[in-house]
Coordinates of C-alpha atoms in Angstrom, one line a residue:
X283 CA 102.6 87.3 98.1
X284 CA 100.0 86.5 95.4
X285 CA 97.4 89.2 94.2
X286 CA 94.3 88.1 92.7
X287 CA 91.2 90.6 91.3
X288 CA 87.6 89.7 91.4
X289 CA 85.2 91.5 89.7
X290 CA 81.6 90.5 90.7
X291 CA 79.0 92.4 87.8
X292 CA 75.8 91.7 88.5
X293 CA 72.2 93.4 87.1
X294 CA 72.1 96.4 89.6
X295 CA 75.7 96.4 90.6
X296 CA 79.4 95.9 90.8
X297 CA 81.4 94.2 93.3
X298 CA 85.3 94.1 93.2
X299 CA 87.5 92.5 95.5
X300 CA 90.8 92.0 95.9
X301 CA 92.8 89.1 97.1
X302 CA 96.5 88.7 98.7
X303 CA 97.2 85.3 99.0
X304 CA 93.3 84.2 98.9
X305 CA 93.0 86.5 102.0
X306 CA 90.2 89.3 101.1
X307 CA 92.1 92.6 102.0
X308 CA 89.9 95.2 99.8
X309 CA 86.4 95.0 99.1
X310 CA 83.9 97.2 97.4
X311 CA 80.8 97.6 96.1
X312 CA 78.7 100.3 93.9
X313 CA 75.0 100.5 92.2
X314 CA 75.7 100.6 88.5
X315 CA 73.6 103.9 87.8
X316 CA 75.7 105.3 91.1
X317 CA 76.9 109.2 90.1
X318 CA 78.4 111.6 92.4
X319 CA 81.9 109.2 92.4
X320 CA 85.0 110.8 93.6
X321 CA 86.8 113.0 90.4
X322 CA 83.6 113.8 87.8
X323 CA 83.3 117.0 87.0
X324 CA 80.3 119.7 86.7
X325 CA 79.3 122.8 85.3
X326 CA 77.0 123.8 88.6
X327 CA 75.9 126.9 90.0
X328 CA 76.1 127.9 93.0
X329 CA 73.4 127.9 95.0
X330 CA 73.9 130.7 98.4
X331 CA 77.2 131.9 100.4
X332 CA 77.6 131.0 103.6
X333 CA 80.4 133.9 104.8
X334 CA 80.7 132.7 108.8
X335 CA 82.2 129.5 107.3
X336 CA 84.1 131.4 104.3
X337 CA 82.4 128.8 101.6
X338 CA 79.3 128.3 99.5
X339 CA 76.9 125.9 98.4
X340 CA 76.7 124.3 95.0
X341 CA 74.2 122.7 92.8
X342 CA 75.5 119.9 91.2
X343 CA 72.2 117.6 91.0
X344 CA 72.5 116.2 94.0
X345 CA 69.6 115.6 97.1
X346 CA 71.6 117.8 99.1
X347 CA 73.8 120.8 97.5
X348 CA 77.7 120.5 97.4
X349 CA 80.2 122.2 99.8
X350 CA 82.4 124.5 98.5
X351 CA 85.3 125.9 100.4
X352 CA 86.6 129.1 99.7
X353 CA 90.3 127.7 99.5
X354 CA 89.3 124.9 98.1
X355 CA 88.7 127.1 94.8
X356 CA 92.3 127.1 94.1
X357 CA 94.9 129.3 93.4
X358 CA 93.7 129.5 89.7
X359 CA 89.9 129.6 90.2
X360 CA 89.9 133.0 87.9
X361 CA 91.3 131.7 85.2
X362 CA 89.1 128.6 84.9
X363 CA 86.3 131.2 85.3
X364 CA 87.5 133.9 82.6
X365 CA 88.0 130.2 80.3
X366 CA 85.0 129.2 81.1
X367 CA 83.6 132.3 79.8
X368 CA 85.7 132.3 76.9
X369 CA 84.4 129.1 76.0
X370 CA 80.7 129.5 76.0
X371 CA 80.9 133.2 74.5
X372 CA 81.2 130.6 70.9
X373 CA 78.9 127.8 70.3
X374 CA 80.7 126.7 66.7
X375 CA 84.1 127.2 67.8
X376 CA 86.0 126.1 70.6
X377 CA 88.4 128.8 72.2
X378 CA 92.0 127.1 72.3
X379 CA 93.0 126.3 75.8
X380 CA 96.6 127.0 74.6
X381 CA 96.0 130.5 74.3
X382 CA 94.3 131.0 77.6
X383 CA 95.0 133.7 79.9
X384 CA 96.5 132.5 83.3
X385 CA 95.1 135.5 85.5
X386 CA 97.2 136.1 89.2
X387 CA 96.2 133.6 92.0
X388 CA 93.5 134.6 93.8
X389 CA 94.7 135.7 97.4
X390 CA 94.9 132.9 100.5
X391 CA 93.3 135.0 102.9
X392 CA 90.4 136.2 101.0
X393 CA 86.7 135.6 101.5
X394 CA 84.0 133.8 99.5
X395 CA 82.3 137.0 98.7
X396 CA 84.6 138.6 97.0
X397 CA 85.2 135.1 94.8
X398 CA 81.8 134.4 93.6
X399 CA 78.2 135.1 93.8
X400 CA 75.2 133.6 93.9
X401 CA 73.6 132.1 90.8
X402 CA 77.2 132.3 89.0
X403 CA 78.4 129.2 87.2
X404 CA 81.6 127.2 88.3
X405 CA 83.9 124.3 87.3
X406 CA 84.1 122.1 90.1
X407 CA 85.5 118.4 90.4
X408 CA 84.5 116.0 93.2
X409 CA 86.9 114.8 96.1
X410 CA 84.4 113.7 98.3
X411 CA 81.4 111.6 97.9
X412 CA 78.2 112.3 99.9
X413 CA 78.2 111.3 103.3
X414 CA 75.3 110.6 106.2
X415 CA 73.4 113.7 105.9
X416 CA 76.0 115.6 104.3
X417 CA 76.4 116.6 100.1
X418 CA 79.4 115.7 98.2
X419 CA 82.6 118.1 99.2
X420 CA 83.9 120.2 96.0
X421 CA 87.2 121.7 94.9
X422 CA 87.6 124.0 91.9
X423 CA 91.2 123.0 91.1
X424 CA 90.3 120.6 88.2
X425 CA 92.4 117.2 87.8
X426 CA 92.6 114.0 85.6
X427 CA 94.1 111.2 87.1
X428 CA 96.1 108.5 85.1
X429 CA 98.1 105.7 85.9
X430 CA 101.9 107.5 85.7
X431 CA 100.6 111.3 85.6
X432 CA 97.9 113.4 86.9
X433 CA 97.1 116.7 84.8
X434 CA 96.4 119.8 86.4
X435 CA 95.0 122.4 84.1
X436 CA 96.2 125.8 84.3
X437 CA 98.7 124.4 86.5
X438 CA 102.3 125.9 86.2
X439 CA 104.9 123.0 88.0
X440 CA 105.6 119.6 87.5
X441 CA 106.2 117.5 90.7
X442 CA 107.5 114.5 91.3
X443 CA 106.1 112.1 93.9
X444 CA 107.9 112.2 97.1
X445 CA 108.1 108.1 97.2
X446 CA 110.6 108.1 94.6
X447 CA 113.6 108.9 96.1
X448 CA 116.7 108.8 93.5
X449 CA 118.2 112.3 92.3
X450 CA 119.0 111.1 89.2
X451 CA 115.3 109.3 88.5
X452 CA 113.1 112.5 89.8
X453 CA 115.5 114.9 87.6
X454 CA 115.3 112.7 84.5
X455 CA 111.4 112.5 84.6
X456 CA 111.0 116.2 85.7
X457 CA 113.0 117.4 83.1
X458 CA 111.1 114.3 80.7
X459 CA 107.5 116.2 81.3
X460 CA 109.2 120.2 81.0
X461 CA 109.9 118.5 77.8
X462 CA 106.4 117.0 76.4
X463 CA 103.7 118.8 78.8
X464 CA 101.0 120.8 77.0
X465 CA 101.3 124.3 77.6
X466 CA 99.0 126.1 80.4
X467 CA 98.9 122.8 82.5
X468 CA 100.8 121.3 85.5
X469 CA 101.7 117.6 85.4
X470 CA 102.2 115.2 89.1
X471 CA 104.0 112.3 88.4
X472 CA 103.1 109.5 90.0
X473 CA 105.3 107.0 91.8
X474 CA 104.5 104.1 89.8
X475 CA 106.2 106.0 86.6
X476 CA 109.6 105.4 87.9
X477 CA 111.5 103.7 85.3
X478 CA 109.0 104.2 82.7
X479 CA 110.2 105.2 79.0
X480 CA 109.3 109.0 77.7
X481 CA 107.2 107.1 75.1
X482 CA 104.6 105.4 77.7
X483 CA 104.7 108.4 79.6
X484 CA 103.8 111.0 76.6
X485 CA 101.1 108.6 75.2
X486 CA 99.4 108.8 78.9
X487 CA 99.9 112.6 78.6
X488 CA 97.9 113.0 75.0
X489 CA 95.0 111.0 76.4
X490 CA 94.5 113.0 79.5
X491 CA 94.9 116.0 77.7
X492 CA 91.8 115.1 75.3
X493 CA 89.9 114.0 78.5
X494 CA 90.7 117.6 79.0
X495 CA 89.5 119.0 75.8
X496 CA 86.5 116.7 75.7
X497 CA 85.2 118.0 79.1
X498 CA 85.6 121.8 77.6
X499 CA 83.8 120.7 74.2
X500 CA 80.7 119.7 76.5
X501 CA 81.0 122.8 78.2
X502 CA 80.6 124.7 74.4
X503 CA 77.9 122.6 73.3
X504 CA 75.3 122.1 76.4
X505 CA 73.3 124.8 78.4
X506 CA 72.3 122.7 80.7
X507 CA 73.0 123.7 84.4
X508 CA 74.1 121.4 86.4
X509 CA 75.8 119.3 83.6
X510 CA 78.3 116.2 84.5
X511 CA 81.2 117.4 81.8
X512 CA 83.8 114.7 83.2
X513 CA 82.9 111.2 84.5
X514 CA 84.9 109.5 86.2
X515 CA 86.1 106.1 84.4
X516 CA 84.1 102.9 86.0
X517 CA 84.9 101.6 89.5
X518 CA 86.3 98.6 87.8
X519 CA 88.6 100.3 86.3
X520 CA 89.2 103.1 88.9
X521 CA 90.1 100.4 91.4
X522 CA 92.7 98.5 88.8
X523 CA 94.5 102.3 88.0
X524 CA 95.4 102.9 91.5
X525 CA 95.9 99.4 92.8
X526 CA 97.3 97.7 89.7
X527 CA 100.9 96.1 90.1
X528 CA 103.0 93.4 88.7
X529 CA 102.5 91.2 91.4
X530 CA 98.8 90.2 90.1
X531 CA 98.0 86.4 89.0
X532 CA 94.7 86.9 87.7
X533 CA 91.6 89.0 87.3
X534 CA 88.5 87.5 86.7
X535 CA 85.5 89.1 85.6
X536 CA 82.4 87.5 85.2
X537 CA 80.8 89.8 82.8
X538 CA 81.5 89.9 78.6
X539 CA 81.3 93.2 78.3
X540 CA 83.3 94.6 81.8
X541 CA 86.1 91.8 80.5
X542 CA 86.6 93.8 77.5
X543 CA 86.7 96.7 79.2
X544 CA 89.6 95.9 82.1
X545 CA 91.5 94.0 79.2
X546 CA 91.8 97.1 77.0
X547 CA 92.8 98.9 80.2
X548 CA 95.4 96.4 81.0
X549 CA 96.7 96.2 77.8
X550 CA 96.9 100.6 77.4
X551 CA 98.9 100.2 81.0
X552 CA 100.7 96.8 81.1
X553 CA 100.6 95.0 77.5
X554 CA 102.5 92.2 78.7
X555 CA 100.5 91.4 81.1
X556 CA 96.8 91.5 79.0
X557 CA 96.5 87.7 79.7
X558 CA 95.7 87.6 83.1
X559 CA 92.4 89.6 82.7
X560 CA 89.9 86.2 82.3
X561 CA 86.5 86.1 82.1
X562 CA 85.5 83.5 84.8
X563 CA 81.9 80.9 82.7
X564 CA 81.9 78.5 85.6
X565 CA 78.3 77.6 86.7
X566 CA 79.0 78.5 90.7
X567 CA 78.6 82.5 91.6
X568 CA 82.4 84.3 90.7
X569 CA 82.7 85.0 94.4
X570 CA 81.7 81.8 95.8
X571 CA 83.8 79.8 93.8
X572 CA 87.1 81.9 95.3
X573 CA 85.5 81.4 98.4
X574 CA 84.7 85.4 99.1
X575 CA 81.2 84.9 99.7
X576 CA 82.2 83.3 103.0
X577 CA 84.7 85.7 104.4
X578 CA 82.4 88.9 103.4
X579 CA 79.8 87.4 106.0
X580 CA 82.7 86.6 108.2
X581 CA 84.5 89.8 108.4
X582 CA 81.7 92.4 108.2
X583 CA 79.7 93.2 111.0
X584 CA 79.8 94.5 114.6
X585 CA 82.1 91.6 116.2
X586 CA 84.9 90.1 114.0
X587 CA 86.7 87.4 115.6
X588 CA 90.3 86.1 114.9
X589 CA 93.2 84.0 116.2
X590 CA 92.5 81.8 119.5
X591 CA 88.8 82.8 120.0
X592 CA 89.5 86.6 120.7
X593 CA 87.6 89.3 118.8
X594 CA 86.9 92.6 118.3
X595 CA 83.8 95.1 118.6
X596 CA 83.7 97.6 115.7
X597 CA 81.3 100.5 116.5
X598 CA 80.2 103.3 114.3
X599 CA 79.2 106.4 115.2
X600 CA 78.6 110.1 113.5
X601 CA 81.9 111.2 114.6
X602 CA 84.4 108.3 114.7
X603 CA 84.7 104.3 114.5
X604 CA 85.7 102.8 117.9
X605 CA 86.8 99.6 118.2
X606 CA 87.5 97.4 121.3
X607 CA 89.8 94.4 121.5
X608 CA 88.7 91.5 123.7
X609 CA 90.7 88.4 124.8
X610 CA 87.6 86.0 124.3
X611 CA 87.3 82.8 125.9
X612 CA 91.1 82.3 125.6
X613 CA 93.0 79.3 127.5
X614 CA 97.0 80.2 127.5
X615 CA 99.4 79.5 130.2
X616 CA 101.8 82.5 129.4
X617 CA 100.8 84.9 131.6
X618 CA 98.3 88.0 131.6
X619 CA 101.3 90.0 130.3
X620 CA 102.5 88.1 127.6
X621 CA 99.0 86.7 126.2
X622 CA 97.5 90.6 126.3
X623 CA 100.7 91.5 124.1
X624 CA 99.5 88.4 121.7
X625 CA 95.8 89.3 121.6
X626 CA 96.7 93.0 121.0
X627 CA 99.8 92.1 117.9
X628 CA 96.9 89.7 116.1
X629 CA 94.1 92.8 117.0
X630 CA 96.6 95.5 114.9
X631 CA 97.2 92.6 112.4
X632 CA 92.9 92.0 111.8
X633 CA 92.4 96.0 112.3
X634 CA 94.6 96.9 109.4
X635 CA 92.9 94.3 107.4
X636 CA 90.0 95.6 108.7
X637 CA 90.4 99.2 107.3
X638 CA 90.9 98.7 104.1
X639 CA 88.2 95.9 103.6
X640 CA 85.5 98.5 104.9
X641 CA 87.6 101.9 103.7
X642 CA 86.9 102.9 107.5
X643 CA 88.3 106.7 107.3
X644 CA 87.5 109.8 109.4
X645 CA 89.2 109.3 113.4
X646 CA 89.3 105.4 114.6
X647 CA 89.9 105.0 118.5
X648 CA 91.0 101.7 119.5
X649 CA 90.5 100.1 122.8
X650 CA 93.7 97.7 123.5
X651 CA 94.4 95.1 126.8
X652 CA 96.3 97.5 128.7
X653 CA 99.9 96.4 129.2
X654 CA 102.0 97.5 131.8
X655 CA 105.6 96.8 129.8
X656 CA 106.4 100.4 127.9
X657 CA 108.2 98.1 125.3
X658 CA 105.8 95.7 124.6
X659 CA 103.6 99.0 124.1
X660 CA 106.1 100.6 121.7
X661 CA 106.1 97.2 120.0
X662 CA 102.2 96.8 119.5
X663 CA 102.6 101.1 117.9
X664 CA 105.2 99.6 115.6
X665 CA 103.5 96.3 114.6
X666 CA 100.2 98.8 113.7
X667 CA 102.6 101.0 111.7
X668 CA 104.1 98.3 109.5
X669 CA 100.6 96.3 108.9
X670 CA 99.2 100.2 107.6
X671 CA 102.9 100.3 105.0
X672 CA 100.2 98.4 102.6
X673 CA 97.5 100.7 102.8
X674 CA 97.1 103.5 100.4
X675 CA 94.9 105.8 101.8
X676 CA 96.7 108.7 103.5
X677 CA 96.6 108.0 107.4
X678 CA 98.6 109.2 110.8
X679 CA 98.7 106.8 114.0
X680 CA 99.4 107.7 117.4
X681 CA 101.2 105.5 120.0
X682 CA 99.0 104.1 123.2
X683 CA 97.8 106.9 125.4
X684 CA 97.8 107.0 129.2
X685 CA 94.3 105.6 128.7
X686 CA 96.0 102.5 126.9
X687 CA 94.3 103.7 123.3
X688 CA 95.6 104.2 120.3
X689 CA 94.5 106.7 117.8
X690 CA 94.3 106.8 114.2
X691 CA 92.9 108.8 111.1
X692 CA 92.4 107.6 108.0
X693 CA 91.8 109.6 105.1
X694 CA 88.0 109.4 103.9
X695 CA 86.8 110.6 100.4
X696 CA 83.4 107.9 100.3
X697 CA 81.3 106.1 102.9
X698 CA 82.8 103.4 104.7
X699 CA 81.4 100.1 103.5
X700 CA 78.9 98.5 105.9
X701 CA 77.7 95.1 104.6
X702 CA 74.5 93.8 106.2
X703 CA 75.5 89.8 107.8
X704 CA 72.6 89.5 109.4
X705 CA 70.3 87.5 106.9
X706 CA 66.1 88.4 107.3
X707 CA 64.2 85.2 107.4
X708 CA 62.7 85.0 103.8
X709 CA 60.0 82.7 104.3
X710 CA 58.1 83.9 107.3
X711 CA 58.3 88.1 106.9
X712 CA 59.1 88.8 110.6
X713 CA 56.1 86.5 112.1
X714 CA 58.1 83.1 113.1
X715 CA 56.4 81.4 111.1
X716 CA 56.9 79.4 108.7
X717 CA 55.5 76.7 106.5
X718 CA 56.9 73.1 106.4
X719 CA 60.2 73.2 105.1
X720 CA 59.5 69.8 103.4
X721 CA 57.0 71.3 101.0
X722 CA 59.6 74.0 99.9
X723 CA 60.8 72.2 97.0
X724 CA 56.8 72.0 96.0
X725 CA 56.6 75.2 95.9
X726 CA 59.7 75.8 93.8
X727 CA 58.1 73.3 91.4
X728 CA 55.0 75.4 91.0
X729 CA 56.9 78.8 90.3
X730 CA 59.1 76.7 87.6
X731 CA 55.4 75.7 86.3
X732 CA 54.6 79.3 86.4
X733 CA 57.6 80.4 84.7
X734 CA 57.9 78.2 81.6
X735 CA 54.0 77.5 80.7
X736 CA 52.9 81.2 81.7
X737 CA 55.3 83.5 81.2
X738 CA 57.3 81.9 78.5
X739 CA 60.7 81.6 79.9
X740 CA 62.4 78.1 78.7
X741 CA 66.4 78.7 79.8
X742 CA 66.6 80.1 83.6
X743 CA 69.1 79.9 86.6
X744 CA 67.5 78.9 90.2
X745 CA 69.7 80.0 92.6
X746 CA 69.3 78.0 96.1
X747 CA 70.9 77.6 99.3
X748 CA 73.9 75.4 98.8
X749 CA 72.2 72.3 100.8
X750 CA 69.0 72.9 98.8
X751 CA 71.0 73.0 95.9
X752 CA 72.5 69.0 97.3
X753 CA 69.1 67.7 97.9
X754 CA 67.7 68.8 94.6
X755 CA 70.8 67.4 92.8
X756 CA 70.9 64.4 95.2
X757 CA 69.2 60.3 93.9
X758 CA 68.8 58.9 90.7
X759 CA 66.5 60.3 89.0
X760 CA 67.1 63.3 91.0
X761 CA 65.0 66.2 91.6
X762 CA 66.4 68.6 89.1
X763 CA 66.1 65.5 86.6
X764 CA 62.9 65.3 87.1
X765 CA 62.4 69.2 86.6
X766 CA 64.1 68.8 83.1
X767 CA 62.6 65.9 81.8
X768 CA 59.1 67.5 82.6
X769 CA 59.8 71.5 81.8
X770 CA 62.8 71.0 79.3
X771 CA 66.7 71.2 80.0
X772 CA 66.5 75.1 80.4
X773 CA 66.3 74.5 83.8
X774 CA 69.4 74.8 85.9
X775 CA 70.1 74.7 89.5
X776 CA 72.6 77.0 90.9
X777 CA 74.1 77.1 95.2
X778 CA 74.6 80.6 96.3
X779 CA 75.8 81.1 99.7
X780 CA 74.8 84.3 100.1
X781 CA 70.7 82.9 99.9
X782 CA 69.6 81.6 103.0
X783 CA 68.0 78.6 103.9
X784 CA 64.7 78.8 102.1
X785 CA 65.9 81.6 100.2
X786 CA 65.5 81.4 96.0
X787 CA 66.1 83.7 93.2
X788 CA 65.4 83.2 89.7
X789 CA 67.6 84.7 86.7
X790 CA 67.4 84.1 82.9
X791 CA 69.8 83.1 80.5
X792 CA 71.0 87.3 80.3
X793 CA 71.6 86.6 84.0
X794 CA 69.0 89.1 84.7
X795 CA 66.5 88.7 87.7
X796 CA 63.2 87.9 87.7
X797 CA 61.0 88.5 90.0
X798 CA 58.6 85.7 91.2
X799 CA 57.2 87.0 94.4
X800 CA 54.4 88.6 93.2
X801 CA 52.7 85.3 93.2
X802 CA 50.6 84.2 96.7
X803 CA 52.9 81.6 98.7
X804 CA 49.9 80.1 99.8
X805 CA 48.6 78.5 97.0

């Protein structure tokens, strides 16, 4: 199997998927200004105590204020807060972390009120972004997250991850990070650091440790309340930490400045394999050219279909996703037995697929063909299980109930990713009506006009629907000749396929949008 990485950066935000054998398997998408991610850290205050459900509410700057659970504080919440103290009792001279004071863990079964108070400050780290109507979801056991390690600040163990499973391996790197850790912190090792030489391992250590000491420093130096001390490294990135693995061909990013940035990751984490990190100049949108453009608007929305003209229904409500598997219009001669077994073994194939393309977490029911054979049953539970082995996010599944439906829960720490397919018609604004498509390339002519003799803009990027595009580019002299000859060769004429029909969108030579609306369509 073949891994490829697509990194999509565009003026308002960042798209990355990823690839397994030109098959899109993970997709997502964040605004560039987006904050609140999953692992930045604050300096917030908390807000009012809510004893019936043993947990408090935080400022951290959001619309809505944080949740704070009373054991999600951690075992060493007061000696982050006598630290914290510490710390901002010197503005010139930072308090060494080494010679903190690790106080006793606070106890298990103890209440909120007794742990903080209203309009106190706190150090708390995100583990779960906002959601529907509700504020991000806070833990006051700091962490900082690397590729082989995670640090844990006033942490006392080191732990190895449970996935490596030689003796010899987790006792040579537990007794590898005793040897090197920093003191007053606790150090996970993660499972891709099996193998990995004490040098690789200890340089990953030094840099998380300054994250560490940077975070505090902002702490000494700032007064503002709620401050963002810790932010958490760009999704780009983020994404290529946790998923990155030999296996990977290429990444492509179509972006100078993002290149730079995944190619010095790369290069920290896998020197060897710097190379492959590319930045993609064709003239064709990144994601249309690999063809993801077409399976976004394929396998988002509320029916996917698959194999042999049967689907599924994906519904999502407040609680839960439900999904229900339908046989379609299908024509097979096996037998209502033995083609429900088929539609449900290629449903668990798509609905894996399914939940990590749109990080569906939270509880997902799924609504099979009921099948009368118990092994044909137990077969479908263990098809579902091995198709999830690839999935990263922490999940349980359930065999078929009585009911004939299968169960699952998926860890969730962000919204699950609901892209639009439905295109709005561009031209007419919800009216149904629209004016004669065979004056549309007139009045792309006049906003070309507009663009170069008003406003000044000589180099620019049209991007049109891909048969547009052919019957600008089409004859001799074509269309697009005829635009250059008379307006200069800045113009250029790009097919998108996620425009529709009449759909247009300028950009200039920054790739930056502009926005040519504003003028009346009717003239």
């Amino acid at each position: 199997m073949t891994s490829e990485v697509v990194i999509d950066v565009r003026q308002k935000e960042i798209s990355i998927a990823l690839l397994e054998d030109k098959k899109l398997v993970e997709y997502q998408t964040q605004p560039r200004q987006a904050s609140f991610s999953v692992g930045n850290i604050y300096v917030a205050k908390v807000k009012k105590l809510m004893p019936g459900l043993n947990a408090c509410f935080v400022d951290v700057g959001y619309e809505r204020d944080a949740f704070l659970h009373y054991l999600d504080l951690g075992g060493q919440f007061n000696s982050y807060q006598k630290y914290l103290k510490q710390v901002q009792s010197d503005r010139k001279k930072l308090y060494p972390f080494a010679k903190a004071t690790r106080l006793p863990e606070i106890p298990k079964d103890g209440t909120i009120n007794s742990a903080v108070q209203p309009g106190q400050e706190v150090l708390v780290q995100i583990v779960k972004e906002p959601i529907s109507t509700k504020g991000p979801r806070l833990t006051g056991e700091l962490s900082f997250a690397g590729r082989y390690l995670v640090l844990i600040p006033f942490g006392s163990k080191v732990s190895v991850s449970s996935k490596i499973k030689s003796g010899e391996e987790r006792a040579r790197l537990k007794q590898l990070i005793q040897s090197v850790k920093p003191k007053n912190c606790g150090v996970i090792v993660r499972t891709v650091a099996e193998g990995k030489r004490v040098a690789e391992l200890d340089g990953e250590l030094k840099v998380l440790t300054k994250r560490w000491e940077d975070a505090i420093t902002k702490v000494q130096k700032t007064q503002k309340r709620p401050q963002l001390i810790f932010e958490e490294t760009g999704r780009a990135v983020a994404l290529l930490r946790d998923l990155f693995n030999p296996t990977y061909e290429n990444i492509y990013v179509n972006d100078e400045e993002v290149c730079r940035e995944v190619k010095h990751y790369v290069s920290l984490i896998a020197p060897e394999k710097a190379g492959i990190v590319k930045l993609y100049k064709g003239k064709v949108p990144v994601f249309d050219n690999f063809d993801i453009t077409k399976q976004i608007k394929s396998s988002f929305g509320k029916i996917v279909n698959y194999k042999h003209g049967a689907y599924m229904v994906i519904e999502h409500t407040e609680a839960l996703h439900v999904v229900d598997v339908n046989s379609g219009n299908r024509t097979r001669e096996k037998g209502q037995e033995a083609n429900a077994l088929d539609v449900n073994l290629g449903a668990a194939d798509e609905l894996a697929r399914q939940l990590r393309l749109r990080d569906m977490g939270g509880i997902i029911v799924v609504d099979f063909i009921d099948m009368n054979l118990a092994e044909d049953r137990q077969m479908l539970y263990e098809r579902m299980c091995k198709n999830m082995q690839k999935d990263r996010a922490k999940h349980n599944i359930l065999p078929l109930s009585k009911f004939g439906l299968m169960q699952i829960t998926r860890q969730r720490v962000r919204p699950a990713i609901d892209v639009n397919v439905e295109e709005d018609c561009p031209t007419c604004g919800g009216t149904g009506k629209i004016k004669s498509s065979i004056l549309f390339t007139d009045q792309l002519e006049r906003k070309i006009d507009r663009l170069v003799k008003k406003i000044g803009v000589k180099k620019f990027y049209l991007h049109v629907h891909p048969y547009v595009a052919a019957y600008i580019n089409q004859g001799f002299p074509s269309l697009k000749r005829k635009w250059q000859m008379k307006y200069g060769l800045g113009v250029h004429v790009v097919p998108s396929q996620k425009l529709a029909f009449l759909q247009y969108e300028f950009y200039d030579s920054k790739k930056e949008f502009i926005d040519m609306k504003e003028e009346n369509e009717s003239k």
